[in-house]
DNA sequence: ATTAAATGTTTAAACTTTTAAACCAATAAT
DNA sequence: ATTATTGGTTTAAAAGTTTAAACATTTAAT
């Protein structure tokens, strides 16, 4: 592993962090099955309270794996995982190169 | 994302968790550069105390990304990331299929 | 303007993780 | 056998995370 690989590791940190929680994994699952969902729609499907869901959505948004679109009073959340997938691809390539 | 993808997500949890910490990333870096290292050798390179390093090594070992070989009083830690890389590959494939 | 609906924010409590200090166990060398 | 070296374990404190309750904000409809 070189400095280059370490950089990729560090860049991936926020995504790895955000993915390593089953509640957040569930939310991503819901969004992958539904295109766009509001906080309340996600809460219905989840075991968490609305504020907890809202909190996890914030984390997911900060990590760049979801995005929001406001329509009236409702906020529709949807996946935006292009960057995350790119990063994970790079990470995987680095791991295969240096760690096997 | 289907149930199948969720399973992969869940299986990856321990690896994602263990990778989403910069101290542990550092340890993996040291091991990728050095083949085999003792706790003390890792501690020299790290900013952590020896018990802290020992603790993180235990987590890494439980997640299956490293292994130990004892030679006399010394324990040599080394990478064993084949499984982790396989899992991450599957995860990535699921993400590309269902989340883009 | 008031009210209702949807959602975000703040705060406090519970829980988990991380760390270091002190201690213990095993091996090897004298 | 005694001692030194290596490394694991336990414990307690500190820091961080997660959750829910109460409160605040924003938009839409009457």
Tab-separated table of C-alpha atoms (C1' of nucleotides) in Angstrom:
chain	number	residue	atom	x	y	z
A	1	UNK	CA	0.000	0.000	0.000
A	2	UNK	CA	1.408	3.398	-0.849
A	3	UNK	CA	0.576	6.918	0.156
A	4	UNK	CA	-1.812	6.861	-2.793
A	5	UNK	CA	-3.699	3.905	-1.344
A	6	UNK	CA	-3.824	5.549	2.055
A	7	UNK	CA	-5.423	8.619	0.474
A	8	UNK	CA	-8.122	6.443	-1.049
A	9	UNK	CA	-8.647	4.783	2.318
A	10	UNK	CA	-9.031	8.170	3.962
A	11	UNK	CA	-11.345	9.489	1.274
A	12	UNK	CA	-13.516	6.411	1.678
A	13	UNK	CA	-13.812	6.873	5.442
A	14	UNK	CA	-17.090	8.847	5.411
A	15	UNK	CA	-18.723	6.376	3.044
A	16	UNK	CA	-17.486	3.340	4.963
A	17	UNK	CA	-18.679	4.909	8.201
A	18	UNK	CA	-22.101	5.681	6.855
A	19	UNK	CA	-22.494	2.227	5.298
A	20	UNK	CA	-21.461	0.372	8.439
A	21	UNK	CA	-24.762	0.731	10.250
A	22	UNK	CA	-27.737	-1.520	9.635
A	23	UNK	CA	-30.341	1.209	10.126
A	24	UNK	CA	-28.705	3.257	7.401
A	25	UNK	CA	-28.320	0.193	5.201
A	26	UNK	CA	-32.069	-0.314	5.587
A	27	UNK	CA	-32.793	3.255	4.528
A	28	UNK	CA	-30.619	2.802	1.442
A	29	UNK	CA	-32.500	-0.413	0.704
A	30	UNK	CA	-35.862	1.396	0.911
A	31	UNK	CA	-34.578	4.105	-1.414
A	32	UNK	CA	-33.207	1.598	-3.901
A	33	UNK	CA	-36.657	0.012	-4.073
A	34	UNK	CA	-38.643	3.225	-4.256
A	35	UNK	CA	-36.833	5.911	-6.219
A	36	UNK	CA	-37.995	8.754	-3.932
A	37	UNK	CA	-39.330	8.698	-0.373
A	38	UNK	CA	-40.290	11.274	2.256
A	39	UNK	CA	-39.100	11.101	5.864
A	40	UNK	CA	-42.494	9.815	6.951
A	41	UNK	CA	-42.580	7.130	4.269
A	42	UNK	CA	-39.134	5.971	5.352
A	43	UNK	CA	-40.201	6.031	9.013
A	44	UNK	CA	-43.194	3.779	8.231
A	45	UNK	CA	-40.845	1.166	6.816
A	46	UNK	CA	-38.191	1.527	9.509
A	47	UNK	CA	-38.055	0.517	13.145
A	48	UNK	CA	-36.804	3.969	14.137
A	49	UNK	CA	-38.604	7.115	15.241
A	50	UNK	CA	-38.974	9.976	12.781
A	51	UNK	CA	-36.286	12.135	14.419
A	52	UNK	CA	-33.879	9.213	14.353
A	53	UNK	CA	-34.631	8.623	10.677
A	54	UNK	CA	-34.164	12.327	10.021
A	55	UNK	CA	-30.817	12.185	11.769
A	56	UNK	CA	-29.593	9.238	9.718
A	57	UNK	CA	-30.776	10.935	6.535
A	58	UNK	CA	-28.617	13.904	7.481
A	59	UNK	CA	-25.583	11.641	7.893
A	60	UNK	CA	-26.296	9.904	4.588
A	61	UNK	CA	-26.691	13.272	2.904
A	62	UNK	CA	-23.443	14.618	4.384
A	63	UNK	CA	-21.650	11.544	3.092
A	64	UNK	CA	-23.087	12.315	-0.343
A	65	UNK	CA	-24.881	9.007	-0.871
A	66	UNK	CA	-28.386	10.516	-0.957
A	67	UNK	CA	-29.923	13.815	-2.019
A	68	UNK	CA	-33.146	15.734	-1.388
A	69	UNK	CA	-35.688	17.445	-3.543
A	70	UNK	CA	-38.287	19.592	-1.852
A	71	UNK	CA	-41.804	19.607	-3.302
A	72	UNK	CA	-44.081	21.797	-1.241
A	73	UNK	CA	-43.786	20.773	2.379
A	74	UNK	CA	-42.440	17.348	1.515
A	75	UNK	CA	-38.812	16.427	1.075
A	76	UNK	CA	-38.150	13.555	-1.229
A	77	UNK	CA	-34.929	11.677	-0.598
A	78	UNK	CA	-33.274	9.697	-3.342
A	79	UNK	CA	-30.032	7.785	-3.866
A	80	UNK	CA	-27.013	9.450	-5.426
A	81	UNK	CA	-24.298	6.854	-5.185
A	82	UNK	CA	-22.202	7.463	-8.320
A	83	UNK	CA	-19.322	9.035	-6.384
A	84	UNK	CA	-19.475	6.502	-3.579
A	85	UNK	CA	-19.357	3.631	-6.058
A	86	UNK	CA	-16.399	5.227	-7.839
A	87	UNK	CA	-14.539	5.584	-4.559
A	88	UNK	CA	-15.278	2.028	-3.488
A	89	UNK	CA	-14.037	0.813	-6.864
A	90	UNK	CA	-10.765	2.650	-6.349
A	91	UNK	CA	-10.522	1.319	-2.805
A	92	UNK	CA	-11.087	-2.217	-3.997
A	93	UNK	CA	-8.469	-1.827	-6.718
A	94	UNK	CA	-5.966	-0.586	-4.132
A	95	UNK	CA	-6.766	-3.454	-1.796
A	96	UNK	CA	-6.358	-6.014	-4.583
A	97	UNK	CA	-3.090	-4.454	-5.643
A	98	UNK	CA	-1.505	-4.086	-2.198
A	99	UNK	CA	-3.262	-6.401	0.224
A	100	UNK	CA	-3.521	-9.785	-1.477
B	1	UNK	CA	-31.909	-3.771	-4.189
B	2	UNK	CA	-33.355	-7.131	-3.288
B	3	UNK	CA	-33.165	-9.346	-0.240
B	4	UNK	CA	-30.035	-10.755	-1.818
B	5	UNK	CA	-28.382	-7.348	-1.840
B	6	UNK	CA	-29.440	-6.729	1.732
B	7	UNK	CA	-27.754	-9.982	2.746
B	8	UNK	CA	-24.536	-8.839	1.150
B	9	UNK	CA	-24.874	-5.511	2.935
B	10	UNK	CA	-25.322	-7.287	6.238
B	11	UNK	CA	-22.457	-9.685	5.621
B	12	UNK	CA	-20.202	-6.749	4.835
B	13	UNK	CA	-21.085	-4.938	8.061
B	14	UNK	CA	-18.155	-6.277	10.149
B	15	UNK	CA	-15.655	-5.441	7.425
B	16	UNK	CA	-17.101	-1.993	6.775
B	17	UNK	CA	-17.083	-1.305	10.501
B	18	UNK	CA	-13.517	-2.376	10.930
B	19	UNK	CA	-12.335	-0.414	7.888
B	20	UNK	CA	-14.076	2.785	8.910
B	21	UNK	CA	-11.510	3.857	11.461
B	22	UNK	CA	-8.304	5.644	10.571
B	23	UNK	CA	-6.214	3.970	13.280
B	24	UNK	CA	-7.163	0.572	11.894
B	25	UNK	CA	-6.588	1.785	8.345
B	26	UNK	CA	-3.095	2.804	9.464
B	27	UNK	CA	-2.426	-0.633	10.915
B	28	UNK	CA	-3.522	-2.260	7.658
B	29	UNK	CA	-1.217	0.137	5.818
B	30	UNK	CA	1.740	-0.864	7.992
B	31	UNK	CA	0.961	-4.533	7.394
B	32	UNK	CA	0.651	-4.053	3.643
B	33	UNK	CA	4.095	-2.500	3.631
B	34	UNK	CA	5.751	-5.017	5.910
B	35	UNK	CA	4.391	-8.518	5.410
B	36	UNK	CA	4.549	-9.415	9.149
B	37	UNK	CA	4.765	-7.188	12.220
B	38	UNK	CA	4.672	-7.672	15.997
B	39	UNK	CA	2.491	-5.595	18.315
B	40	UNK	CA	5.505	-3.567	19.376
B	41	UNK	CA	6.605	-2.914	15.796
B	42	UNK	CA	3.105	-1.703	14.979
B	43	UNK	CA	3.039	0.445	18.110
B	44	UNK	CA	6.318	2.136	17.083
B	45	UNK	CA	4.726	3.214	13.802
B	46	UNK	CA	1.377	4.180	15.295
B	47	UNK	CA	0.256	7.090	17.434
B	48	UNK	CA	-1.535	4.714	19.817
B	49	UNK	CA	-0.441	2.975	23.014
B	50	UNK	CA	0.383	-0.720	22.893
B	51	UNK	CA	-2.839	-1.848	24.618
B	52	UNK	CA	-4.837	0.263	22.170
B	53	UNK	CA	-2.978	-1.289	19.234
B	54	UNK	CA	-3.541	-4.723	20.733
B	55	UNK	CA	-7.239	-3.972	21.019
B	56	UNK	CA	-7.529	-2.861	17.393
B	57	UNK	CA	-5.601	-5.925	16.271
B	58	UNK	CA	-8.177	-8.043	18.077
B	59	UNK	CA	-11.005	-6.271	16.203
B	60	UNK	CA	-9.198	-6.680	12.888
B	61	UNK	CA	-8.616	-10.339	13.646
B	62	UNK	CA	-12.279	-10.918	14.596
B	63	UNK	CA	-13.325	-9.328	11.308
B	64	UNK	CA	-10.988	-11.765	9.561
B	65	UNK	CA	-8.824	-9.196	7.779
B	66	UNK	CA	-5.618	-10.128	9.628
B	67	UNK	CA	-4.134	-13.248	11.172
B	68	UNK	CA	-1.415	-14.124	13.681
B	69	UNK	CA	1.489	-16.484	13.759
B	70	UNK	CA	3.307	-17.008	17.032
B	71	UNK	CA	7.079	-17.509	16.957
B	72	UNK	CA	8.477	-17.866	20.453
B	73	UNK	CA	7.233	-14.965	22.538
B	74	UNK	CA	6.508	-12.834	19.508
B	75	UNK	CA	3.231	-12.748	17.614
B	76	UNK	CA	3.483	-11.778	14.005
B	77	UNK	CA	0.402	-10.210	12.504
B	78	UNK	CA	-0.201	-10.318	8.770
B	79	UNK	CA	-2.934	-9.393	6.311
B	80	UNK	CA	-5.489	-11.948	5.175
B	81	UNK	CA	-7.904	-9.968	3.064
B	82	UNK	CA	-9.027	-12.462	0.403
B	83	UNK	CA	-12.492	-12.918	1.910
B	84	UNK	CA	-12.942	-9.235	2.655
B	85	UNK	CA	-12.033	-8.336	-0.915
B	86	UNK	CA	-14.482	-10.947	-2.252
B	87	UNK	CA	-17.260	-9.538	-0.089
B	88	UNK	CA	-16.522	-5.966	-1.098
B	89	UNK	CA	-16.588	-7.022	-4.742
B	90	UNK	CA	-20.027	-8.532	-4.270
B	91	UNK	CA	-21.176	-5.452	-2.397
B	92	UNK	CA	-19.934	-3.210	-5.160
B	93	UNK	CA	-21.673	-5.324	-7.800
B	94	UNK	CA	-24.948	-5.106	-5.860
B	95	UNK	CA	-24.579	-1.335	-5.496
B	96	UNK	CA	-23.900	-0.898	-9.204
B	97	UNK	CA	-26.854	-3.078	-10.108
B	98	UNK	CA	-29.419	-1.559	-7.748
B	99	UNK	CA	-28.243	1.883	-6.669
B	100	UNK	CA	-27.154	3.686	-9.836
C	1	DA	C1'	-54.229	35.572	9.131
C	2	DT	C1'	-54.878	30.892	11.210
C	3	DT	C1'	-54.343	26.386	11.166
C	4	DA	C1'	-52.588	21.832	9.760
C	5	DA	C1'	-49.007	19.005	7.896
C	6	DA	C1'	-44.264	17.786	7.116
C	7	DT	C1'	-39.897	18.046	8.622
C	8	DG	C1'	-35.743	19.868	10.929
C	9	DT	C1'	-33.197	21.081	15.462
C	10	DT	C1'	-31.953	20.928	20.175
C	11	DT	C1'	-31.287	18.577	24.308
C	12	DA	C1'	-30.702	15.007	27.480
C	13	DA	C1'	-30.259	10.231	28.387
C	14	DA	C1'	-28.604	5.591	27.200
C	15	DC	C1'	-25.352	3.062	24.970
C	16	DT	C1'	-20.993	2.014	22.590
C	17	DT	C1'	-16.333	2.758	21.486
C	18	DT	C1'	-11.865	4.101	22.452
C	19	DT	C1'	-8.081	4.757	25.254
C	20	DA	C1'	-4.545	4.099	28.892
C	21	DA	C1'	-3.078	2.322	33.319
C	22	DA	C1'	-2.314	-1.523	35.981
C	23	DC	C1'	-2.008	-6.188	36.030
C	24	DC	C1'	-1.274	-11.046	34.364
C	25	DA	C1'	0.699	-14.973	31.488
C	26	DA	C1'	3.963	-17.145	28.662
C	27	DT	C1'	8.422	-17.725	26.594
C	28	DA	C1'	13.388	-17.497	26.510
C	29	DA	C1'	17.769	-16.448	28.179
C	30	DT	C1'	20.845	-16.324	31.799
D	1	DA	C1'	14.968	-21.023	39.034
D	2	DT	C1'	15.114	-15.994	38.146
D	3	DT	C1'	14.675	-12.426	35.331
D	4	DA	C1'	13.600	-9.852	31.106
D	5	DT	C1'	10.769	-9.511	27.162
D	6	DT	C1'	6.573	-9.788	24.677
D	7	DG	C1'	2.016	-9.348	24.497
D	8	DG	C1'	-2.845	-10.160	26.241
D	9	DT	C1'	-6.698	-8.769	29.723
D	10	DT	C1'	-9.263	-6.089	32.867
D	11	DT	C1'	-10.961	-1.908	34.408
D	12	DA	C1'	-12.194	2.708	34.569
D	13	DA	C1'	-12.463	7.042	32.424
D	14	DA	C1'	-13.274	9.883	28.302
D	15	DA	C1'	-15.273	10.560	23.982
D	16	DG	C1'	-18.479	9.665	20.545
D	17	DT	C1'	-22.972	7.803	18.775
D	18	DT	C1'	-27.715	6.941	18.847
D	19	DT	C1'	-32.188	7.711	20.254
D	20	DA	C1'	-36.557	10.026	21.595
D	21	DA	C1'	-39.010	13.950	23.464
D	22	DA	C1'	-40.007	18.605	23.122
D	23	DC	C1'	-39.639	22.521	20.438
D	24	DA	C1'	-39.119	25.326	16.092
D	25	DT	C1'	-39.672	26.147	11.140
D	26	DT	C1'	-41.656	26.073	6.762
D	27	DT	C1'	-45.247	25.443	3.400
D	28	DA	C1'	-50.110	24.987	1.976
D	29	DA	C1'	-54.808	25.375	2.555
D	30	DT	C1'	-58.668	27.463	4.390
